[in-house]
Amino acid sequence: MKSDNVKKGMQQAPHRSLFNALGFTEEEMNKPMIGIVSSYNEIVPGHMNLDKIVAAVKQGVAEAGGVPVVFPAIAVCDGIAMGHIGMKYSLVTRDLIADSTECMALAHQFDALVMVPNCDKNVPGLLMAAARINVPTVFVSGGPMLAGHVKGKKRSLSSMFEAVGSYSAGTMTEEDVKEYEAKVCPTCGSCSGMYTANSMNCLTEALGMGLGGNGTIPAVYSERIKLAKRAGYAVMDMLKKDIKPRDIMTKEAIINALTVDMALGCSTNSMLHLPAIAHEIGFDFDIAYANEISEKTPNLCHLAPAGPTYMEDLNEAGGVYAVMKQLLDAGLLNGDCMTVTGKTVKENVANARNLDPEVIRPMDNPYSTTGGLAVLKGNLAPDGSVVKRSAVVPEMMVHEGPARVFDCEEDAIDAIKSGKIVAGDVVVIRYEGPKGGPGMREMLNPTSAIAGMGLGSTVALITDGRFSGASRGASIGHVSPEAAIGGPIALVHEGDTIAIDIPNMKLELKVSDEELAKRKAEWTPREPKVTTGYLARYEKMVTSGNRGAILELK
């Protein structure tokens, strides 16, 4: 056992004295030591129930013959961090989580791990760590929140942000906003639509790193506790069979995950996280793969914010496995990939069924014949940009309009809420990329303001920052190269015409090459916005969004 490095032999007598201080018995010293990576905290609604999940995992591990040992991982609530300096500290935590978990696991020589994440960067950060550490590892999340109910309709966090925009537009009263505030987030769990947290938790199933139901069983269901116990059993079985994350997270598994992503209509943030996870296994993931996969993968689900269904509905309809079974039967998934169950993808989904063809459309009646995401390129984004096309209204799939240029999110929000943005405009928010932010803030406030002002079907938003999974509309992010390193988005002038053609994957600035070259020659880099602390170090090492905002030594 790996843990023998700290438990066996005369040289390890000092180590054993410290285990004695921890209260370890002699019997426990002879059993596998299983690290339980707990993301529990009391500030993230998706994490407030993780103490119960961790307790159930510990019980499962102990029943299966292991010694569970808990250590922590941090997590930021993107909703609470939204719209202020806190959002600079969201994406950057992904790498802190990966780094700190790697340190803890290898310093203490755990034999296996169970990762207990839930929200946003927490899941990909721990997937990255799992690939690095490469001991048997299972993921079990805290589960999604139930949808809220306002005036007889299901609602979620994105509805809340849009309600603020509607209030600014004068179409909603303060009392209406207060009702939304009280009702849209009714339980613990990751927010109830197909936002980033739920996207990544669903993709743990597609990758083979989570058990069936991990992405969809609601946080408040007792079935989630049972799943956590089974995760404890599963990791002990993996240890016996010597199945490790790099046996599971292969290039083929990453492509499977991207395919499922397209069918589910996941958050654009998956196009930051899948490349970063791929990087950890040595797979150079080009985001243009998205278009290749999208062309042959239909979009089968329209969960909030793209449509009126929620994670609880997907769970009742058969969950991620039901989607995967349809894709597998159509020849779109690699069924031979290994998973944490010790079985292949094909074996795992063999008995899955679609129980609600309105929530999970059958292959012959998709929402669209192409997938939920698209990568757009052109002279405005030579290295690519990302749009959740399943959340774009038909009339905005092709759009041309004047650029309204802002060098930070706050200035754009002020313009939107004061009525300065009108139908047909293309809002450009730049210097918000991984380096420029630094930290690549999510633009949920401006997209929600656009929707709330009634402009969602007439105004586009383009940024080198990124979007929350709760964003909808013609929201094009990850524009690369970013403005901070002199990408073309830095060269856009107020009033320039921008052409968006999502069906043909094009994003063009209607300015001549000669004029762009002239502007480039006149452009000067800006001083970093942050010069001390973690963000300053992050800014020095981070790549543009098209590469997953990974950290590299220059």
XYZ file of C-alpha atoms in Angstrom:
554
model
C 0.000 0.000 0.000
C 1.133 3.552 -0.734
C 0.459 4.489 2.886
C 3.088 1.932 3.986
C 5.557 4.719 3.160
C 4.414 6.450 6.353
C 3.311 3.443 8.409
C 5.657 0.455 8.004
C 9.267 -0.224 9.035
C 11.638 1.033 11.721
C 12.358 4.284 9.837
C 8.662 5.086 10.083
C 8.501 4.788 13.891
C 8.363 8.618 14.224
C 5.520 8.690 11.702
C 3.647 6.032 13.675
C 4.017 8.086 16.834
C 2.142 10.894 15.069
C -0.590 8.497 13.922
C -0.774 7.446 17.573
C -1.369 11.104 18.415
C -4.254 11.039 15.927
C -5.825 8.124 17.774
C -5.138 5.479 15.131
C -5.398 1.910 16.429
C -3.018 -0.856 15.461
C -5.836 -2.403 13.423
C -6.319 0.826 11.493
C -2.601 1.068 10.799
C -2.888 -2.177 8.826
C -5.756 -0.977 6.631
C -5.726 1.254 3.524
C -5.850 4.968 4.336
C -8.496 6.737 2.238
C -8.455 10.529 1.960
C -11.884 12.183 1.899
C -11.465 15.608 0.299
C -14.259 17.651 1.867
C -15.333 20.943 0.324
C -17.724 21.607 3.194
C -18.113 25.219 4.277
C -20.822 27.509 5.624
C -20.743 30.213 2.910
C -21.570 28.268 -0.283
C -25.208 27.026 -0.460
C -24.049 24.065 -2.541
C -21.636 23.048 0.213
C -23.591 23.472 3.415
C -24.800 19.857 3.223
C -21.427 18.306 2.436
C -20.823 17.358 6.064
C -23.627 14.816 5.655
C -22.206 13.564 2.353
C -18.744 13.217 3.927
C -20.171 11.300 6.896
C -21.885 8.871 4.510
C -18.688 8.435 2.460
C -16.739 7.705 5.652
C -19.285 5.066 6.618
C -19.040 3.444 3.187
C -15.240 3.391 3.266
C -15.151 1.946 6.785
C -17.729 -0.732 5.972
C -15.633 -1.737 2.953
C -12.440 -2.101 5.015
C -10.706 1.263 4.726
C -9.764 4.001 7.172
C -11.381 7.305 6.101
C -9.423 10.481 6.841
C -10.955 13.877 6.021
C -9.072 16.943 4.814
C -10.452 20.167 3.288
C -10.663 21.900 -0.071
C -11.777 25.514 -0.527
C -14.665 26.700 -2.696
C -16.051 30.083 -3.778
C -19.763 30.725 -4.354
C -19.823 32.357 -7.773
C -23.235 33.884 -7.111
C -22.070 35.676 -3.966
C -18.784 36.635 -5.639
C -20.578 38.021 -8.703
C -20.320 41.641 -9.818
C -17.506 42.873 -7.570
C -13.818 42.213 -6.891
C -14.715 38.795 -5.474
C -15.307 37.417 -8.968
C -11.603 37.878 -9.690
C -11.086 35.176 -7.065
C -13.379 32.558 -8.609
C -11.636 30.903 -11.561
C -8.263 31.284 -9.870
C -9.363 28.950 -7.065
C -9.460 26.039 -9.504
C -5.679 25.901 -9.478
C -5.425 26.544 -5.737
C -7.762 23.592 -5.166
C -5.768 21.332 -7.490
C -2.434 22.389 -5.991
C -3.471 22.118 -2.335
C -5.135 18.740 -2.829
C -2.051 17.422 -4.617
C 0.062 18.649 -1.684
C -2.126 17.048 0.977
C -2.562 13.718 -0.805
C 1.090 13.184 -1.664
C 2.517 14.583 1.559
C 0.479 12.086 3.570
C 0.615 9.152 1.117
C -3.089 8.258 0.922
C -3.879 4.972 -0.784
C -7.044 6.303 -2.449
C -9.293 9.365 -2.430
C -12.970 10.286 -2.488
C -13.539 13.820 -3.736
C -16.604 15.604 -2.308
C -17.063 18.850 -4.302
C -20.115 20.616 -5.638
C -19.803 24.099 -7.091
C -18.088 25.572 -10.134
C -14.248 25.552 -9.874
C -14.288 23.014 -7.078
C -15.170 20.100 -9.371
C -12.620 20.719 -12.157
C -9.952 21.634 -9.611
C -10.361 18.261 -7.930
C -10.488 16.448 -11.283
C -7.154 18.077 -12.150
C -5.762 16.979 -8.786
C -7.041 13.437 -9.292
C -5.155 13.184 -12.578
C -1.935 14.416 -10.966
C -2.087 12.244 -7.836
C -3.307 9.165 -9.747
C -4.455 6.951 -6.901
C -7.917 5.295 -7.048
C -10.419 8.151 -6.814
C -14.208 8.519 -6.868
C -16.244 11.734 -7.074
C -19.510 12.275 -5.200
C -20.947 15.786 -5.213
C -23.412 17.489 -2.904
C -26.112 17.515 -5.576
C -28.255 20.215 -7.192
C -30.730 22.554 -5.517
C -34.438 22.097 -6.145
C -35.989 24.752 -8.371
C -37.856 27.611 -6.737
C -41.495 28.399 -7.458
C -42.731 31.925 -8.116
C -46.340 32.541 -9.138
C -46.770 28.902 -10.151
C -43.639 28.688 -12.315
C -40.276 27.088 -11.623
C -37.493 29.601 -11.201
C -33.766 29.632 -10.402
C -30.819 31.928 -9.693
C -30.668 33.223 -13.275
C -34.281 34.382 -12.864
C -33.153 36.368 -9.828
C -30.400 38.211 -11.680
C -32.782 38.954 -14.559
C -35.379 40.244 -12.104
C -32.934 42.990 -11.106
C -32.670 43.992 -14.777
C -36.449 43.986 -15.085
C -36.685 46.251 -12.053
C -34.237 48.660 -13.732
C -36.410 48.593 -16.846
C -39.501 49.394 -14.799
C -41.255 46.123 -15.658
C -40.990 44.636 -12.167
C -41.760 46.170 -8.782
C -39.595 46.052 -5.671
C -42.184 43.700 -4.129
C -41.826 41.366 -7.142
C -38.051 41.321 -6.716
C -38.422 40.541 -3.011
C -40.694 37.595 -3.824
C -38.102 36.209 -6.234
C -35.390 36.830 -3.640
C -37.296 34.749 -1.098
C -38.207 31.858 -3.386
C -35.756 31.166 -6.249
C -33.143 29.341 -4.120
C -35.275 27.228 -1.754
C -32.828 24.508 -0.663
C -29.155 23.735 -0.257
C -27.341 22.461 -3.347
C -25.717 23.726 -6.520
C -28.064 26.175 -8.300
C -30.891 24.324 -10.007
C -30.240 24.918 -13.732
C -27.575 23.588 -16.094
C -25.091 26.112 -14.793
C -21.375 25.474 -14.350
C -21.535 23.434 -11.133
C -24.184 21.063 -12.439
C -22.521 20.920 -15.851
C -19.260 19.746 -14.305
C -20.959 17.318 -11.922
C -22.823 15.774 -14.870
C -19.545 15.546 -16.768
C -17.976 13.532 -13.920
C -20.439 10.809 -14.952
C -19.526 11.203 -18.617
C -15.796 11.076 -17.788
C -16.344 7.942 -15.724
C -15.173 9.565 -12.473
C -18.556 9.703 -10.731
C -21.253 7.112 -10.109
C -24.555 7.238 -11.971
C -26.762 9.992 -10.559
C -23.858 12.071 -9.253
C -24.799 15.008 -11.458
C -28.553 14.997 -10.974
C -29.815 13.513 -7.676
C -31.050 16.570 -5.734
C -29.079 17.624 -2.677
C -32.051 17.181 -0.348
C -32.906 13.633 -1.464
C -31.939 10.739 0.808
C -30.803 8.965 -2.354
C -27.828 11.351 -2.322
C -26.731 9.911 1.072
C -26.997 6.393 -0.337
C -24.915 7.457 -3.343
C -22.223 8.763 -0.993
C -22.073 5.425 0.831
C -21.769 3.647 -2.505
C -18.900 5.979 -3.423
C -17.100 4.723 -0.330
C -17.660 1.131 -1.407
C -16.590 1.931 -4.961
C -13.245 3.478 -4.036
C -12.309 0.391 -2.010
C -13.209 -1.802 -4.978
C -11.078 0.414 -7.250
C -8.190 0.034 -4.820
C -8.454 -3.764 -4.971
C -8.602 -3.694 -8.767
C -5.904 -0.981 -9.035
C -8.050 1.304 -11.229
C -6.633 4.826 -11.257
C -7.821 8.179 -12.657
C -5.480 8.076 -15.648
C -6.944 4.678 -16.552
C -10.314 6.455 -16.681
C -9.589 10.026 -17.804
C -8.146 9.204 -21.211
C -8.367 11.200 -24.419
C -11.369 9.075 -25.396
C -13.096 9.850 -22.082
C -12.516 13.585 -22.555
C -14.117 13.369 -26.006
C -17.010 11.409 -24.469
C -17.449 14.203 -21.932
C -17.450 16.849 -24.662
C -20.071 14.858 -26.561
C -22.319 14.607 -23.501
C -21.712 18.314 -22.906
C -23.124 19.057 -26.363
C -26.199 16.916 -25.797
C -26.935 18.374 -22.349
C -26.298 22.009 -23.314
C -23.713 22.610 -20.598
C -22.155 25.883 -19.472
C -19.512 27.563 -21.642
C -17.205 27.196 -18.633
C -16.798 23.532 -19.522
C -14.685 24.828 -22.410
C -12.256 26.208 -19.838
C -12.277 23.163 -17.604
C -12.130 20.267 -20.071
C -8.922 21.647 -21.688
C -7.397 22.115 -18.215
C -8.270 18.550 -17.183
C -6.966 17.263 -20.523
C -3.720 19.168 -19.936
C -3.186 17.185 -16.720
C -3.258 13.888 -18.634
C -1.013 15.190 -21.435
C -3.794 15.694 -23.995
C -3.477 18.966 -25.928
C -7.158 19.844 -26.167
C -7.941 22.277 -28.985
C -11.278 24.008 -28.287
C -12.046 23.668 -32.005
C -12.832 20.008 -31.190
C -16.131 21.434 -29.974
C -17.283 22.236 -33.506
C -16.281 18.832 -34.826
C -18.207 17.092 -32.034
C -21.107 19.526 -32.244
C -21.670 18.899 -35.938
C -22.594 15.274 -35.244
C -24.091 15.578 -31.738
C -27.680 16.778 -31.334
C -28.711 19.011 -28.428
C -31.199 16.895 -26.467
C -31.792 19.002 -23.325
C -32.883 22.585 -22.718
C -32.439 23.051 -19.001
C -32.498 26.499 -17.391
C -31.404 29.040 -18.455
C -31.925 27.737 -22.011
C -35.362 26.301 -21.277
C -38.054 25.614 -18.657
C -36.659 22.384 -17.159
C -34.335 21.942 -14.194
C -31.904 19.409 -12.733
C -34.652 17.696 -10.766
C -36.487 17.133 -14.062
C -33.403 15.638 -15.703
C -33.020 13.334 -12.706
C -36.606 12.113 -12.987
C -36.204 11.635 -16.741
C -33.370 9.135 -16.255
C -30.400 11.404 -15.613
C -27.107 11.641 -17.450
C -27.003 7.891 -18.095
C -30.251 8.121 -20.097
C -28.655 10.792 -22.296
C -25.474 8.733 -22.627
C -27.443 5.614 -23.597
C -29.055 7.454 -26.519
C -25.675 8.811 -27.635
C -24.056 5.376 -27.297
C -26.808 3.683 -29.325
C -26.253 6.296 -32.038
C -22.530 5.486 -32.157
C -21.487 8.846 -30.705
C -19.780 7.613 -27.512
C -16.850 5.292 -26.893
C -18.470 2.561 -24.811
C -15.186 0.847 -23.944
C -13.901 3.574 -21.603
C -13.269 2.390 -18.032
C -15.137 4.012 -15.117
C -15.057 4.139 -11.306
C -17.564 1.274 -11.158
C -14.929 -1.077 -12.546
C -17.187 -1.425 -15.580
C -17.153 0.245 -18.981
C -19.398 3.079 -20.103
C -21.368 0.596 -22.191
C -21.952 -1.655 -19.193
C -22.929 1.238 -16.932
C -25.643 2.629 -19.201
C -26.979 -0.681 -20.528
C -30.228 -0.441 -18.558
C -30.700 3.335 -18.690
C -33.981 4.585 -20.147
C -35.365 7.961 -21.172
C -38.457 8.382 -18.997
C -39.506 11.814 -20.281
C -38.967 12.659 -23.978
C -39.722 16.325 -23.329
C -36.888 16.702 -20.843
C -34.493 14.451 -22.786
C -35.437 14.627 -26.426
C -35.012 11.408 -28.439
C -32.347 11.415 -31.138
C -34.918 11.816 -33.918
C -36.500 14.888 -32.273
C -33.665 17.018 -30.851
C -33.856 20.668 -29.910
C -31.232 21.120 -32.619
C -29.222 18.756 -34.793
C -26.017 20.368 -33.534
C -24.611 20.531 -30.017
C -25.091 23.108 -27.277
C -21.728 24.885 -27.676
C -19.919 26.449 -30.619
C -16.428 27.870 -31.065
C -16.371 30.982 -33.232
C -13.240 32.223 -35.003
C -12.426 35.161 -37.221
C -10.323 38.301 -37.198
C -11.840 39.311 -33.839
C -11.007 35.931 -32.256
C -8.193 34.256 -34.218
C -7.669 31.669 -31.467
C -11.369 31.173 -30.848
C -14.303 32.233 -28.689
C -17.147 30.231 -27.130
C -20.925 30.597 -27.204
C -23.689 28.475 -25.653
C -25.723 28.380 -28.835
C -28.466 26.268 -27.254
C -29.296 29.372 -25.155
C -29.328 31.807 -28.120
C -32.681 32.815 -29.605
C -33.033 32.034 -33.346
C -33.066 35.697 -34.393
C -29.609 36.251 -32.857
C -27.852 33.287 -34.461
C -26.745 35.717 -37.182
C -26.340 39.334 -36.139
C -24.485 42.441 -37.237
C -24.333 45.670 -35.312
C -22.262 48.547 -33.920
C -19.719 47.882 -31.180
C -20.342 49.525 -27.811
C -16.954 49.235 -26.151
C -16.219 49.019 -22.412
C -12.937 48.280 -20.683
C -14.521 46.709 -17.603
C -17.744 45.021 -16.533
C -18.922 47.815 -14.255
C -18.961 50.440 -17.039
C -20.997 48.107 -19.257
C -23.575 47.452 -16.526
C -23.996 51.186 -15.913
C -24.610 51.766 -19.634
C -27.100 48.903 -19.899
C -29.114 49.887 -16.825
C -29.184 53.568 -17.777
C -30.717 52.762 -21.168
C -27.670 53.650 -23.275
C -27.622 50.226 -24.988
C -30.262 49.843 -27.696
C -31.551 47.079 -29.951
C -28.952 45.966 -32.482
C -25.897 46.888 -30.404
C -22.961 44.562 -29.792
C -21.634 45.171 -26.286
C -17.873 44.529 -26.051
C -16.369 44.059 -22.571
C -12.592 43.668 -22.652
C -9.591 43.580 -20.319
C -11.547 40.997 -18.293
C -9.634 37.925 -19.520
C -7.454 35.610 -17.408
C -4.569 38.134 -17.442
C -6.547 41.318 -17.940
C -8.980 40.783 -15.081
C -6.965 39.221 -13.672
C -9.079 36.161 -13.046
C -11.504 36.173 -16.003
C -14.666 37.338 -14.263
C -18.069 35.940 -15.188
C -20.406 38.397 -16.891
C -23.719 37.251 -15.421
C -24.678 40.745 -14.259
C -24.490 42.356 -17.725
C -26.133 39.417 -19.522
C -28.914 39.381 -16.931
C -29.291 43.144 -17.219
C -29.626 42.821 -21.015
C -32.291 40.126 -20.609
C -34.069 42.018 -17.847
C -34.160 45.203 -19.959
C -35.952 43.269 -22.693
C -32.961 43.276 -25.059
C -32.110 39.573 -24.965
C -33.273 38.960 -28.522
C -31.665 42.054 -30.043
C -28.332 42.723 -28.284
C -25.149 40.616 -28.296
C -22.334 40.645 -25.742
C -18.719 39.778 -26.555
C -15.919 39.507 -23.997
C -12.478 38.101 -23.317
C -13.942 37.275 -19.919
C -16.366 34.430 -19.422
C -20.008 33.772 -18.631
C -21.850 32.080 -15.836
C -23.735 28.965 -16.827
C -26.752 31.057 -15.822
C -26.143 33.460 -18.724
C -28.285 33.188 -21.830
C -28.555 34.995 -25.137
C -25.924 35.849 -27.746
C -23.161 35.848 -25.126
C -19.753 35.137 -26.682
C -16.872 34.716 -24.262
C -13.281 33.491 -23.988
C -12.301 35.728 -26.946
C -8.670 34.816 -27.604
C -6.072 36.253 -27.690
C -7.347 38.479 -24.896
C -7.073 42.273 -24.823
C -4.342 42.333 -22.161
C -1.863 40.745 -24.559
C -2.925 42.835 -27.550
C -5.541 40.534 -29.044
C -7.814 42.055 -31.711
C -10.549 42.679 -29.131
C -8.233 45.392 -27.742
C -8.335 47.131 -31.114
C -12.115 47.516 -31.446
C -13.341 51.132 -31.620
C -16.737 52.440 -30.568
C -19.125 52.096 -33.515
C -17.118 49.493 -35.463
C -19.379 46.912 -37.073
C -19.167 43.387 -35.642
C -20.649 40.431 -37.487
C -21.698 37.265 -35.631
C -22.515 34.110 -37.580
C -23.005 31.236 -35.142
C -24.130 28.611 -37.719
C -20.904 29.213 -39.658
C -18.750 29.669 -36.509
C -17.620 33.195 -37.481
C -16.867 36.290 -35.407
C -15.654 39.182 -37.533
C -14.714 42.814 -37.004
C -15.647 44.708 -40.170
C -12.376 46.618 -40.305
C -9.671 46.245 -42.958
C -6.452 44.366 -42.234
C -4.540 47.585 -42.887
C -6.549 49.521 -40.309
C -6.163 46.712 -37.745
C -2.383 46.686 -38.329
C -2.297 50.457 -37.793
C -4.275 50.157 -34.555
C -2.048 47.321 -33.374
C 1.078 49.444 -33.933
C -0.461 52.211 -31.817
C -1.638 49.894 -29.011
C 0.286 49.849 -25.735
C -0.080 47.280 -22.949
C -1.861 48.384 -19.818
C -0.358 48.265 -16.378
C -1.530 45.191 -14.408
C -4.638 45.919 -12.324
C -3.245 43.931 -9.393
C 0.427 43.953 -8.393
C 0.459 42.048 -5.096
C -0.735 38.729 -3.701
C -2.060 35.622 -5.408
C -3.719 37.426 -8.319
C -0.423 39.061 -9.278
C 1.300 35.661 -9.411
C -1.666 34.217 -11.312
C -1.529 37.013 -13.902
C 2.116 36.228 -14.645
C 1.469 32.541 -15.362
C -2.013 32.205 -16.862
C -2.744 31.540 -20.555
C -5.672 32.854 -22.614
C -9.097 31.258 -22.415
C -8.695 29.137 -25.542
C -6.138 27.004 -23.668
C -8.310 26.608 -20.599
C -6.654 29.419 -18.615
C -4.035 26.945 -17.435
C -0.941 28.060 -15.537
C 2.409 27.777 -17.243
C 5.950 28.693 -16.273
C 7.100 31.207 -18.868
